[in-house]
XYZ file of C-alpha atoms in Angstrom:
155
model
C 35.493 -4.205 28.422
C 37.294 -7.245 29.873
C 38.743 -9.548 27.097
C 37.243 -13.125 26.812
C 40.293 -15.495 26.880
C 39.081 -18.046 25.040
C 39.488 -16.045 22.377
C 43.324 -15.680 22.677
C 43.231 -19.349 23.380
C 41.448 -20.423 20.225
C 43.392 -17.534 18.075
C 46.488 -19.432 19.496
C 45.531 -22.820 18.402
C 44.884 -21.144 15.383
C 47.821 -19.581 14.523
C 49.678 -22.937 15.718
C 47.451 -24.768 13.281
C 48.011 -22.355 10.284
C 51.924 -22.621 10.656
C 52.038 -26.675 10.365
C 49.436 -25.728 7.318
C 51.617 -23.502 5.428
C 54.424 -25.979 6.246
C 52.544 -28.599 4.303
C 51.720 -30.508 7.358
C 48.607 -32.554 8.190
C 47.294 -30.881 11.387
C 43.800 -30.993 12.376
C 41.954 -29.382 15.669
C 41.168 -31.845 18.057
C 37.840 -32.655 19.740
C 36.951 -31.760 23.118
C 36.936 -34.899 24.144
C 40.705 -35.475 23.592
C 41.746 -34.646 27.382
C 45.418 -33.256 26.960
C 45.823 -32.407 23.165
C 44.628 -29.129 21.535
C 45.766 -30.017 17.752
C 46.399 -33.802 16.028
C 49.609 -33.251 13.417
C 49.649 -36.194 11.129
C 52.985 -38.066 9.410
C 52.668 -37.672 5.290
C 51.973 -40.739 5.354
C 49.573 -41.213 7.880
C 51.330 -43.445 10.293
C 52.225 -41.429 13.078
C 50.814 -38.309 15.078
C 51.557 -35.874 16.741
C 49.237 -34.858 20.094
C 49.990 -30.830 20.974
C 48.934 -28.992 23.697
C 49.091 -24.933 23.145
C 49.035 -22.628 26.096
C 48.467 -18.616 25.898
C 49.194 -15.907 27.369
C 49.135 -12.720 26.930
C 51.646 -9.783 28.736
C 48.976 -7.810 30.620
C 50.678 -4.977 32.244
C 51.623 -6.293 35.953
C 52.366 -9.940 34.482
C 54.074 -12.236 32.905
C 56.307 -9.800 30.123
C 57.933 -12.820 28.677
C 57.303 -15.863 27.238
C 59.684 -17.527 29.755
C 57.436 -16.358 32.814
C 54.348 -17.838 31.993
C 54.645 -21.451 33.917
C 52.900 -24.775 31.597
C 50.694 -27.260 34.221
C 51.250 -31.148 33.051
C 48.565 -32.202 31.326
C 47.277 -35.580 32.396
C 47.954 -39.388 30.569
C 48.069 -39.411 27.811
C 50.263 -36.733 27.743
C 50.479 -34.655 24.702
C 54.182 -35.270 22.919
C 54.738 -31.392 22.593
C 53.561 -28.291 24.145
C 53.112 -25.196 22.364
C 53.701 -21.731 24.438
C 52.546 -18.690 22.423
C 53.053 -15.618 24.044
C 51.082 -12.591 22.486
C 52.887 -9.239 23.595
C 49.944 -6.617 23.227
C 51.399 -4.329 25.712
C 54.669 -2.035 26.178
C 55.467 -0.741 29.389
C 52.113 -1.257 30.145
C 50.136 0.906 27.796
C 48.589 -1.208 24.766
C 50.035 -1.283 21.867
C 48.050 -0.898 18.023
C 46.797 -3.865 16.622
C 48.860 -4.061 13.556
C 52.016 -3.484 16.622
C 51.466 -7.294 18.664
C 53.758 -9.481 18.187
C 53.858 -13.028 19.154
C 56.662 -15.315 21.060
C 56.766 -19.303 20.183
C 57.939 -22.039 21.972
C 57.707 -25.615 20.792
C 58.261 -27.691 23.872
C 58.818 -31.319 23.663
C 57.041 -33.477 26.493
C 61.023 -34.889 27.157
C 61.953 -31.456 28.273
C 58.504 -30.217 29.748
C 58.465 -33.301 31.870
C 62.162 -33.723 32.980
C 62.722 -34.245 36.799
C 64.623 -30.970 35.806
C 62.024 -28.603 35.173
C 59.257 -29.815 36.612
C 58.249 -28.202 39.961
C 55.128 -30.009 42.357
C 52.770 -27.699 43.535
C 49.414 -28.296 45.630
C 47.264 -28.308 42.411
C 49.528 -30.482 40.262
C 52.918 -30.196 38.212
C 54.559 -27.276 36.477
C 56.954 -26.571 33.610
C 58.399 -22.990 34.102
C 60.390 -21.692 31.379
C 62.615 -19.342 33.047
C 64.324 -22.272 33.953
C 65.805 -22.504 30.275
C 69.403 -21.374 29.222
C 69.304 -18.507 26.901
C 70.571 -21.221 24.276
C 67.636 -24.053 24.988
C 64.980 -20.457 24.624
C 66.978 -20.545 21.278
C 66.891 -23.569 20.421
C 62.877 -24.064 21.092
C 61.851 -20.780 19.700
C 59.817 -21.282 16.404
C 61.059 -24.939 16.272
C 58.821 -25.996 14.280
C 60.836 -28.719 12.735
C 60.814 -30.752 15.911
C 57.271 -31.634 15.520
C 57.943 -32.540 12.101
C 61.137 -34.775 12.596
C 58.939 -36.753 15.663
C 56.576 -37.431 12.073
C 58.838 -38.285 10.230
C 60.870 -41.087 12.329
């Protein structure tokens, strides 16, 4: 049976949302007619946002097999102030692994670093971010970073 990705891509915004949650942060899912922001995260006191855009992926056997090799497309203005990369690691060495066995990769990108002259790479079909790009001590850095999101709130 071929698995229906927009399932891993809601289960991603998901699991983005739930983190700000349990992190006592505002964070609401946005509507589809918000072009290039998948979640709204909202200042304690209600002054500033937050616009996110989370991308999935998941390490199919003859693909990506870490977070750093999936590649982000620029979203278009008004451009989100973080991306999210969650990376959902469901296979070793190819064979899939239990349920209760995937594990789960997060990057919190800021749109400074996603959209630096840098990083970014111009292709036919638009701009990219790739990851692999990154020093083992920005990966570091940006992993589970949560807090970035919330210091942008809180300025």
């Amino acid at each position: 049976m071929r698995r229906n990705s927009n399932f891993t891509a809601t289960g991603a915004e998901k699991l983005i949302l739930a983190n700000f949650l349990i992190r006592d942060v505002e964070c609401y899912k946005a509507y589809g007619n918000q072009q290039s922001s998948d979640l709204i995260a909202v200042s304690k006191n209600s002054k500033k946002i937050a616009r996110i855009e989370v991308k999935s992926r998941v390490n199919y056997p003859k693909q990506a097999q870490k977070i750093t090799s999936s590649n982000i497309k620029h979203k278009s203005l008004p451009y989100p102030d973080f991306y999210v990369s969650v990376f959902i690691k469901s296979y070793f060495k190819g064979v899939k692994v239990p349920l209760n066995h995937v594990t789960v990769d997060i990057l919190v990108l800021p749109k400074k670093l996603v959209h630096s002259k840098k990083h970014t790479h111009i292709r036919k079909n638009g701009k990219y971010f790739y990851p692999n790009k990154l020093t083992a001590k920005e990966i570091s850095k940006y992993s589970n970073n949560f807090e970035l999101i919330i210091d942008f709130l809180n300025k």
